[in-house]
XYZ file of C-alpha atoms in Angstrom:
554
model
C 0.000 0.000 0.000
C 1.121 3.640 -0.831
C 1.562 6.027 2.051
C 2.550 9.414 2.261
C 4.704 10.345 5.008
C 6.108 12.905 6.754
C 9.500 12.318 5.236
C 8.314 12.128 1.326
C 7.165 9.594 -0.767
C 7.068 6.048 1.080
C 6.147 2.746 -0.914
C 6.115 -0.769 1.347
C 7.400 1.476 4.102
C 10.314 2.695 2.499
C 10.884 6.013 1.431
C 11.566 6.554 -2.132
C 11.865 10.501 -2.402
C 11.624 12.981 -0.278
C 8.559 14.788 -2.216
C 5.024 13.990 -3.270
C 3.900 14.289 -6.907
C 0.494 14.996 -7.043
C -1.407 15.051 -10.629
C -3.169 18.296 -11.142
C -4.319 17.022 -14.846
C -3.704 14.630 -17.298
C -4.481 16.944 -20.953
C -4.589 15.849 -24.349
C -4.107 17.161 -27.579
C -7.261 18.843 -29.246
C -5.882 17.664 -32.312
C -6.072 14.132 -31.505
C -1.974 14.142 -32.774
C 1.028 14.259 -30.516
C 1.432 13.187 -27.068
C -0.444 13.293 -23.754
C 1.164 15.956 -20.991
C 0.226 15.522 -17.919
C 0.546 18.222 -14.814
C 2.256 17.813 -11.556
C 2.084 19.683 -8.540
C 6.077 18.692 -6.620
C 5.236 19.089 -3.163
C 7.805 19.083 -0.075
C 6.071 20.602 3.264
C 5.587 24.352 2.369
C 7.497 24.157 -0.883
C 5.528 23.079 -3.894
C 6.649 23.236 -8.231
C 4.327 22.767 -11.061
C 5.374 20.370 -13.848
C 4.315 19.624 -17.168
C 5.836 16.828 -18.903
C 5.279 14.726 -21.866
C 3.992 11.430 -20.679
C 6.179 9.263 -22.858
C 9.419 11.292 -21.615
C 8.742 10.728 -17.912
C 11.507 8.344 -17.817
C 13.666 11.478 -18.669
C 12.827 13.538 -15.870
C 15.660 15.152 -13.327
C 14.243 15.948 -10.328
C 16.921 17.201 -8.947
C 16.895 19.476 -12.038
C 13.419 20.969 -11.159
C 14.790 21.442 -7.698
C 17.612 20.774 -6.223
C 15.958 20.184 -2.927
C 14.442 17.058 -4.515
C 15.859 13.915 -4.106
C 14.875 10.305 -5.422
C 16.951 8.184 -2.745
C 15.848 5.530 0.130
C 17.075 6.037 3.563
C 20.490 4.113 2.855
C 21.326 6.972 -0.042
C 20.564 4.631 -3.020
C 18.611 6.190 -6.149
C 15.078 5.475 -6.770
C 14.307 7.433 -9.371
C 13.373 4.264 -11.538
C 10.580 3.512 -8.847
C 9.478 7.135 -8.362
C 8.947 7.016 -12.105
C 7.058 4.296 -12.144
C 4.709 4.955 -8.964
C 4.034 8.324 -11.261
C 2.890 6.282 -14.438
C 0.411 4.103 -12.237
C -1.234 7.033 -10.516
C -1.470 8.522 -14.308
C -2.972 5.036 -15.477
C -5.212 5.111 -12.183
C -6.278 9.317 -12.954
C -7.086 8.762 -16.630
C -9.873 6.097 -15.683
C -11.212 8.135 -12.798
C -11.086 11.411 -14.582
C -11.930 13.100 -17.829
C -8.977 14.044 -19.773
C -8.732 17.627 -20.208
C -7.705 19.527 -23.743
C -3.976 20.497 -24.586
C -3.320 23.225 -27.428
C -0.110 22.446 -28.810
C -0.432 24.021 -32.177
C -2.109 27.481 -33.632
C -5.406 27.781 -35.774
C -8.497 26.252 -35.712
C -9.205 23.869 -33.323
C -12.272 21.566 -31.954
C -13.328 20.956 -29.126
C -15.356 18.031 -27.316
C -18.291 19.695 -27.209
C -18.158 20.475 -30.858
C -17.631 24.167 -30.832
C -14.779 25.743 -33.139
C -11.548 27.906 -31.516
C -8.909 29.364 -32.337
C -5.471 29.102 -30.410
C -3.422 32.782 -30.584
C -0.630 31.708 -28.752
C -1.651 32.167 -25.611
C -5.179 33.093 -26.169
C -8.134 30.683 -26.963
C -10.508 33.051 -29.274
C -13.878 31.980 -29.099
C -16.658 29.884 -26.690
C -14.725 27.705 -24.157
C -16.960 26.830 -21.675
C -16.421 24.507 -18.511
C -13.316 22.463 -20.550
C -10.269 22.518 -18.328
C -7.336 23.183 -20.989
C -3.689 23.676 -21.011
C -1.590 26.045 -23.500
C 1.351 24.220 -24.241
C 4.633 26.430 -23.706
C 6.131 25.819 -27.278
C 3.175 28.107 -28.543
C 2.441 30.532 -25.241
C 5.513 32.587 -26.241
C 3.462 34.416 -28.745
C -0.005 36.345 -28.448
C -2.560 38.047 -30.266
C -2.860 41.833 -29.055
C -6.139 43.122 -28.411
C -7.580 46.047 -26.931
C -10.051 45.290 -24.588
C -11.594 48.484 -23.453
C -12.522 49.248 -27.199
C -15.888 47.734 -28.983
C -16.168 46.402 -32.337
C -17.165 48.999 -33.741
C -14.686 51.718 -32.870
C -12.174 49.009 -33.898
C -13.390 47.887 -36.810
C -13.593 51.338 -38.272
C -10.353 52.528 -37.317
C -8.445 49.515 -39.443
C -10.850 50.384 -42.251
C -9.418 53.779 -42.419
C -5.677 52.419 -41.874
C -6.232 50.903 -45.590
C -7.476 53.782 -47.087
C -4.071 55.045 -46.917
C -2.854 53.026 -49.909
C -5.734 50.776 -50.810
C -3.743 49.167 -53.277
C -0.991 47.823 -51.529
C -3.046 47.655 -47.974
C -6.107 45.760 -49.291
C -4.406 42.793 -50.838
C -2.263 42.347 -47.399
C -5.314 42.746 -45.367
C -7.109 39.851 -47.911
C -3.806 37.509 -48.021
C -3.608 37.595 -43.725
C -7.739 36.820 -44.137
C -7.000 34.303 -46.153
C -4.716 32.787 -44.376
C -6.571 32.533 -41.298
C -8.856 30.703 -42.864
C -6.343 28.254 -44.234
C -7.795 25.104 -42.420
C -11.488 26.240 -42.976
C -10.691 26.251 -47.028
C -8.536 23.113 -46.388
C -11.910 21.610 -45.051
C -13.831 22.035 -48.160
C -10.673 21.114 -50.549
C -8.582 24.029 -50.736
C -5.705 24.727 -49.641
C -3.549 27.654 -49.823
C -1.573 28.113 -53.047
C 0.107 31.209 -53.436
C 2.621 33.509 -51.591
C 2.083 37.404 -51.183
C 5.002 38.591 -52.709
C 5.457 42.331 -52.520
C 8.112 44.273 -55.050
C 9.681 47.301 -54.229
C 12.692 49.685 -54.338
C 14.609 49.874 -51.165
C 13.046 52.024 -48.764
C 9.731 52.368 -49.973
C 8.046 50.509 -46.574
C 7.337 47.327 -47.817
C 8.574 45.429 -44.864
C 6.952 47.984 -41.959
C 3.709 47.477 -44.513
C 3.844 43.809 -44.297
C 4.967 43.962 -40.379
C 1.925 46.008 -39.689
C -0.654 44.474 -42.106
C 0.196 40.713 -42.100
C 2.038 39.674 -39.104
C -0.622 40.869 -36.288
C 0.941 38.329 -33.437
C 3.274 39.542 -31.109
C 6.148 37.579 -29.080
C 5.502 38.103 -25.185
C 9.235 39.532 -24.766
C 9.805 43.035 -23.390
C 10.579 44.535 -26.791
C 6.941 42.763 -27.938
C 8.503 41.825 -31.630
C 6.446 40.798 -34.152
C 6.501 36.828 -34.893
C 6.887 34.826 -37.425
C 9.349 37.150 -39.184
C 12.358 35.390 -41.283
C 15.202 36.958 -42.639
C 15.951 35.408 -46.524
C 19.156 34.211 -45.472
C 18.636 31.613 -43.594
C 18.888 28.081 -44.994
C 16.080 26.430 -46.121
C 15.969 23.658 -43.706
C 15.755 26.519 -41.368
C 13.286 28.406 -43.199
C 10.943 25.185 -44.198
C 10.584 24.552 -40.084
C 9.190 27.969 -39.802
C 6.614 27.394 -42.347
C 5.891 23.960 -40.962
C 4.816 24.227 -37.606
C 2.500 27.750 -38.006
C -0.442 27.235 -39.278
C -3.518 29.453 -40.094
C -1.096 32.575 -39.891
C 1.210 34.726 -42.332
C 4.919 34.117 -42.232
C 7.108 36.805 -43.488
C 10.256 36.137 -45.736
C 12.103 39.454 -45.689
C 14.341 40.632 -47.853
C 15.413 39.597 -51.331
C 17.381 42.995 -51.458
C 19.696 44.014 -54.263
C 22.337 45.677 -51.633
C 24.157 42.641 -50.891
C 26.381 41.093 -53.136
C 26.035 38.825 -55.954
C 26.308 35.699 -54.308
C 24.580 36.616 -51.583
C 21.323 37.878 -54.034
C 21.597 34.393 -56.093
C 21.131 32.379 -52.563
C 18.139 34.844 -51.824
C 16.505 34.163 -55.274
C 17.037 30.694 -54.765
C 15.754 30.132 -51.323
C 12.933 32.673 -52.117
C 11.956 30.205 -55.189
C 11.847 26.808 -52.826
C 9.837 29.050 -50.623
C 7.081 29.710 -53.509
C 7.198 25.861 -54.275
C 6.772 24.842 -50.956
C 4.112 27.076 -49.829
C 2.091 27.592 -53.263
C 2.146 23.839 -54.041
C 1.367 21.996 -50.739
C 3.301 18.689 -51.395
C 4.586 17.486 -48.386
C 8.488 17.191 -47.872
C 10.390 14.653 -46.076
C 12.854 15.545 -42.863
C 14.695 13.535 -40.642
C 14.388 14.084 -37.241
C 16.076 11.509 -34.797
C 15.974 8.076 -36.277
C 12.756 8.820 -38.357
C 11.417 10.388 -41.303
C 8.552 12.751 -40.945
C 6.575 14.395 -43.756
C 5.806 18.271 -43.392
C 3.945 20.665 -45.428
C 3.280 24.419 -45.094
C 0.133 25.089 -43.418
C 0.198 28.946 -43.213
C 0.252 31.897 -45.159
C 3.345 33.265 -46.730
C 4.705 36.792 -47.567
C 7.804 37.885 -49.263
C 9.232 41.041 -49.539
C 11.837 42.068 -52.489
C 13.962 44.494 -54.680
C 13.538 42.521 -57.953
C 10.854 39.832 -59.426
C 10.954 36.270 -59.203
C 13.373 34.202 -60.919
C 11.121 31.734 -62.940
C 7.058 32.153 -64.840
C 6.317 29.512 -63.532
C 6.596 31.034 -59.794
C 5.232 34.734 -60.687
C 1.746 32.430 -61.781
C 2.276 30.847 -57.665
C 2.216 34.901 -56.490
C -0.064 37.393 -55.679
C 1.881 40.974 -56.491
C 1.986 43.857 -55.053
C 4.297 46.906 -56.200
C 4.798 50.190 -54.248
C 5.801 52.869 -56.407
C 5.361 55.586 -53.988
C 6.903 55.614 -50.738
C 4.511 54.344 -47.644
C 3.445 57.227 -46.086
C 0.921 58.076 -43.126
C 2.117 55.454 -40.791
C 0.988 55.020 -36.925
C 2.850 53.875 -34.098
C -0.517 51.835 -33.112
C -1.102 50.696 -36.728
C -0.117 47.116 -36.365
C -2.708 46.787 -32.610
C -5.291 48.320 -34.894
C -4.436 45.199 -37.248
C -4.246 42.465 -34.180
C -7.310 43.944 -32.803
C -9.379 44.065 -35.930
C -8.282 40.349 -36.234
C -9.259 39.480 -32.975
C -12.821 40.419 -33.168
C -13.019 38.939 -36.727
C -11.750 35.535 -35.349
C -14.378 35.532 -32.657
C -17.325 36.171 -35.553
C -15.615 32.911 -37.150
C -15.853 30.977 -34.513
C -19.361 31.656 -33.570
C -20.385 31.313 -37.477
C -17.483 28.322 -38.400
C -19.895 25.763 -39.426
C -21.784 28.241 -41.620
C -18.446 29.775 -43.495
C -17.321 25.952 -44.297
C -21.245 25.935 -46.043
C -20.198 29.368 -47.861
C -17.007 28.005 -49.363
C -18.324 25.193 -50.584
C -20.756 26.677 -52.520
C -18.803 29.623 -53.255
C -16.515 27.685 -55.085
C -18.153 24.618 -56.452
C -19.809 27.020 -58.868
C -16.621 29.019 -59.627
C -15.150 28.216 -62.927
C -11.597 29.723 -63.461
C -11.289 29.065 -66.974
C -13.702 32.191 -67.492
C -11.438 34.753 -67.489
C -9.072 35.112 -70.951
C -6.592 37.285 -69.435
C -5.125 35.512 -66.847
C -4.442 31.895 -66.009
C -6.938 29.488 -63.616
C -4.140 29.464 -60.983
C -4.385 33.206 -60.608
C -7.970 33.315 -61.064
C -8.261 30.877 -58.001
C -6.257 32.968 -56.223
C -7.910 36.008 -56.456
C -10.891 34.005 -56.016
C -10.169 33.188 -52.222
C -8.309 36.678 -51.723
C -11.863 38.231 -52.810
C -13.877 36.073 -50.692
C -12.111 36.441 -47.609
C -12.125 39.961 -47.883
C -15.764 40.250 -48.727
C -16.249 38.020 -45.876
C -14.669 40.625 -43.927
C -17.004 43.359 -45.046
C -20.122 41.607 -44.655
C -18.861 40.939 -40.869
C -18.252 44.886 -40.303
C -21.375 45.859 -41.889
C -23.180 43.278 -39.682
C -21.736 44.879 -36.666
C -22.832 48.668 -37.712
C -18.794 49.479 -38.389
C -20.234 49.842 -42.356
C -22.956 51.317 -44.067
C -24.452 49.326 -46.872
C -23.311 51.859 -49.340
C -19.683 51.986 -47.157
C -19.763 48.226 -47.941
C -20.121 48.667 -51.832
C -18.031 51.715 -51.499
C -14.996 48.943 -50.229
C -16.016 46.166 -52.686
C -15.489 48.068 -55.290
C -11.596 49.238 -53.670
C -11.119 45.905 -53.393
C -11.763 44.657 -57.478
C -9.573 48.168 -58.125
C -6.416 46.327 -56.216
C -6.760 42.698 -56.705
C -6.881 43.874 -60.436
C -3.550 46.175 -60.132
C -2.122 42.977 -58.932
C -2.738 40.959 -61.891
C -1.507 43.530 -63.875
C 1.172 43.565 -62.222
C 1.648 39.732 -62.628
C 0.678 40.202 -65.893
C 3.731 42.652 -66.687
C 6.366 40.579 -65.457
C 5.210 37.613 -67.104
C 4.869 39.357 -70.425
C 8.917 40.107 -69.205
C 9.937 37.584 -68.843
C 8.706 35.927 -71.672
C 10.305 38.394 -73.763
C 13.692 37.902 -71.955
C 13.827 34.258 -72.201
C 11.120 33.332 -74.927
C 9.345 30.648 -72.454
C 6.676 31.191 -74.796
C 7.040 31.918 -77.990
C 3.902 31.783 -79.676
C 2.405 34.078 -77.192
C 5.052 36.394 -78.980
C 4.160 35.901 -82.346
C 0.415 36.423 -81.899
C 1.482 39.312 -79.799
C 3.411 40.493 -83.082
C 0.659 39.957 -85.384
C -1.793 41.641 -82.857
C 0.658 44.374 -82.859
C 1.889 44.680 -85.873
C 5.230 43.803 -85.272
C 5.009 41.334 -87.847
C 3.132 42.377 -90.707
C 0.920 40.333 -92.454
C -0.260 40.148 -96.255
C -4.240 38.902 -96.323
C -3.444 36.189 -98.892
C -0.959 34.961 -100.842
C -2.282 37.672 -103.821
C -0.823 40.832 -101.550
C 2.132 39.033 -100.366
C 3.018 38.011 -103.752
C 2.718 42.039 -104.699
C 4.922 43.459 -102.112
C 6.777 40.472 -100.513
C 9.339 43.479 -98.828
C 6.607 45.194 -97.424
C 5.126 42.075 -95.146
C 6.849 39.129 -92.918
C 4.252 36.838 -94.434
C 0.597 36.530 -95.429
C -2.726 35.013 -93.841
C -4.287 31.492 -95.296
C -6.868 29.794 -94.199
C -6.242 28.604 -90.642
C -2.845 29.289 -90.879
C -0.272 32.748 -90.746
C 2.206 32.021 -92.975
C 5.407 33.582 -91.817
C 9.398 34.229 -92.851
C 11.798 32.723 -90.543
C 13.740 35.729 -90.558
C 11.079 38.536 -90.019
C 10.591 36.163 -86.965
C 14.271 36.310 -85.649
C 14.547 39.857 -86.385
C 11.168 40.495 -84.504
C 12.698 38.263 -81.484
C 15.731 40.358 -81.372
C 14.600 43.411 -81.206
C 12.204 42.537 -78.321
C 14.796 40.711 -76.493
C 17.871 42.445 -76.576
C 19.849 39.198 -77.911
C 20.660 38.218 -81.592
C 18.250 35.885 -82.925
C 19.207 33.129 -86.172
C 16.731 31.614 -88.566
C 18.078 28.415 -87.412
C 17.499 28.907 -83.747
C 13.642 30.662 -84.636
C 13.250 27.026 -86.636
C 14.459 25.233 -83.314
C 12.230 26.791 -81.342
C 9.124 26.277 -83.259
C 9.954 22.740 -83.580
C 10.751 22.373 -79.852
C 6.772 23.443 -79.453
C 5.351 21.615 -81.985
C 4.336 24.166 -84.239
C 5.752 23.265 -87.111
C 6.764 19.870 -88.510
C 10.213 18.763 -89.185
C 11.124 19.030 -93.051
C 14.193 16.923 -94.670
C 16.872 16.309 -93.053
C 15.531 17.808 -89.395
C 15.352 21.383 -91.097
C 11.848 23.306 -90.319
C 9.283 22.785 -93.194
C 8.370 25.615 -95.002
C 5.497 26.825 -97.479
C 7.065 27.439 -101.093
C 5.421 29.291 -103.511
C 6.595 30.840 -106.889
C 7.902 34.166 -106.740
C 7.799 34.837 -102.675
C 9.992 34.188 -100.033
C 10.250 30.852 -98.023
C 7.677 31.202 -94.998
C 6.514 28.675 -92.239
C 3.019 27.439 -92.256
C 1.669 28.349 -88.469
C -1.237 26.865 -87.617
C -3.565 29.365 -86.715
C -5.759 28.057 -83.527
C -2.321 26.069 -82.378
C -0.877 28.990 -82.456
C -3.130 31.241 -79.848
C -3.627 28.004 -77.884
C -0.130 27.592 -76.916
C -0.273 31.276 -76.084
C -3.452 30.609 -73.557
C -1.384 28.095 -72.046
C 1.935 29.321 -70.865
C 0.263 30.182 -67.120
C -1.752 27.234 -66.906
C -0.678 25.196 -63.617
């Protein structure tokens, strides 16, 4: 029989320490992932420690380490910490059947709980109903908080962030929608959609961008004296470094900052090159592999992402994984209490979620099982999607503030209409430095050439007739289905655009790389012949503005 005496612990009538650990609670993980913790109270006489410890690393445990007034010995001197440990697990065992387990947060976002309702863990604040459920913050995650202020209704707050983003609507509402957006991260990942882009904003040096994206994105705080912002990584880390901040976070923004030109050469290229694997791991959700220990475990980025640089992205293919935004004026109008306005604003939007959670999964879902995007020519269904969930989130935002009299219902309209204004600046934006690029590096080159003929660039005959007339004045002549054009109006059109010499024989290469013409004799392109005109390639028409459609599909 166990017997507390006045000495300690006693088992059998022998004293095994000279303490008594009593359980306070045994809490488990809301997530149903991870590992139990259980809380001890360390008593000795008048002296008493808490404890929290991992069940499965009890074996671990110091004592002596909590306090070195604690000591797991028998009356002769010998250790016992082996039988302390053990007489710990069995009142554990023996508390878990008498007692209902209470809920550990271990991990940020959305969370839920046993009686069904929806939360979500700020660090060291549980936003939304948690009623009569004992629960334990673990410490990995208390280090961090949401700011609010608490003397201040809805209303009052609500309308003061409003006017923070009429300061550069541009720039402001897209962060505001992308830190939205990403709150909601496991709410779209509910319904089948997870997040796939990065907030990448472009600027000269100085213009703001980082205070912009400090103040507008990253509204959680570290609970340290100087009360930093979190989540903020510099772009020189190494990506194993960088990927574990993306991979524990979740339904938050992470800030990469900054792909800067001041630094030198080598220096920018490992930037670029970790602000790339960034994009990829972020925009595309696969899952990487890391070791840790003896084991493999598979991680993927569960939050939000924002990156701040001097100069665009290094490949197409990652401009179509960003939503842009460019300052071309510097930031001006700033507040010292901008970025609680932001944490506040967020607060009282996260407590609407979690009231109306089940009824914003029901809103997605039909929100987006009727969005086709495919319907817009001028962009690709990537960035369409995108600016899809940006839009909603936002909206979502409005609605909320009208609901709570912050906004009229012409104020509302008023901001809907701010917000279409920015999200399209930032596809133009996109749309620039993809048009860029493809001129630098010809990714795409029959988006060029119907470009050209659009243009003018390359001037075209209507038939064969004109052509034939004045074969110096055009690069080629229409036929049905098909723009017939000279290989070296092409090159010379390519060159000028680019900056770099172009050859027939490389223009030929190209266009038989893509399929739009066929090899002739001996692997040369094939070409249309026709008495008294110059050689021209036959260009299938329809193949031709296809391909051109396509260069920004995912």
């Amino acid at each position: 029989m166990i017997i507390k005496g006045r000495n300690g612990l006693m088992e059998d009538g022998t004293v095994i320490c000279n303490f008594i650990p009593n359980i306070v609670g045994i809490y488990e993980p809301a997530s149903g992932e991870g590992t139990v913790v259980v809380a001890l109270e360390m008593q000795q006489e008048n002296f008493s420690v808490p404890l929290q410890c991992n069940i499965k690393e009890l074996d671990k445990i110091e004592f002596s380490s909590i306090s070195p007034r604690f000591l797991c010995q028998d009356e002769n001197g010998k250790s016992t910490k082996k039988v302390v440990t053990a007489y710990i697990k069995k009142q554990i065992a023996e508390y878990m059947v008498q007692h209902q387990s209470r809920v550990l947060f271990d991990r940020f976002g959305w969370e839920i709980l046993p009686d069904g309702n929806h939360v979500y863990i700020a660090g060291d604040r549980v936003i939304g109903k948690i009623e009569n459920i004992p629960y334990l913050i673990a410490p990995t995650i208390s280090a961090v908080t949401l700011p609010d202020l608490p003397d201040q209704n809805d209303i009052l707050i609500i309308k003061n962030y409003m006017n923070t983003l009429e300061r550069a609507p541009n720039v402001l509402i897209p962060l505001s929608a992308h830190l939205l957006r990403s709150l909601l991260s496991s709410i779209f990942a509910l319904c089948g959609y997870f997040i796939h882009h990065v907030l990448y904003i472009l600027s000269r040096q100085g213009m703001g961008k980082t205070t912009a994206a400090k103040n507008f994105c990253l509204p959680f705080c570290c609970t340290n004296a100087q009360n930093d912002a979190a989540f903020f990584v510099r772009a020189l880390g190494s990506k194993a470094a960088v990927r574990d901040a993306l991979t524990e976070p979740r339904d938050l923004v992470v800030l990469l900052d900054d792909i800067c030109t001041s630094s030198d050469s080598q220096t920018q290229r490992e930037a670029k090159s970790l602000a790339g694997y960034v994009i990829r791991f972020a925009a595309d959700n696969t899952p990487v592999e890391r070791k840790v220990g003896n084991k493999n475990i598979s991680c993927r980025c569960q939050c939000g992402v924002i990156i701040t640089g001097e100069f665009p992205i290094n490949t197409a293919s990652d401009i179509t994984r960003c939503a842009m935004v460019q300052i071309i004026e510097q930031m001006t109008g700033g507040q010292v209490n901008d970025h609680l306005t932001t944490a506040a604003a967020i607060s009282r939007f996260l407590q609407h979620c979690a009231i109306n959670y089940d009824n914003i999964v029901a809103e997605i879902k039909e929100s987006f099982v009727k969005f086709d995007p495919n319907a817009v020519e001028d962009s690709s269904p990537r960035q369409q999607q995108i600016l899809a969930e940006l839009s909603f989130s936002f909206r979502l935002f409005l609605r909320f503030a009208e609901q709570i009299g912050a906004l009229t219902e012409a104020q509302k309209a008023e901001w809907e209409a701010k917000l279409q204004s920015a999200l399209e600046a930032s596809l133009q934006v996109n749309n620039r430095l993809l048009r860029n690029f493809n001129m630098q590096n010809v990714t795409n080159i029959a988006e060029l050439i119907v470009a050209g003929i659009k243009s003018g660039g390359l001037k075209l005959a209507d038939d064969l007739d004109e052509f034939h007339n004045c074969p110096k004045q055009y690069d080629g002549f229409k036929k049905k289905g098909f723009r017939c054009i000279k290989l070296e109006s092409i090159a010379c059109y390519l060159t000028d655009l680019t900056g770099r010499h172009w050859t027939k024989n490389q223009v030929g290469q190209k266009l038989r790389e893509c399929g739009l013409v066929e090899p002739g004799k001996e692997g040369h392109t094939a070409s249309c012949k026709y008495p008294g005109v110059p050689r021209t390639v036959p260009l299938h028409w329809k193949t031709l503005k296809k391909q051109a459609g396509m260069m920004e599909k995912p």
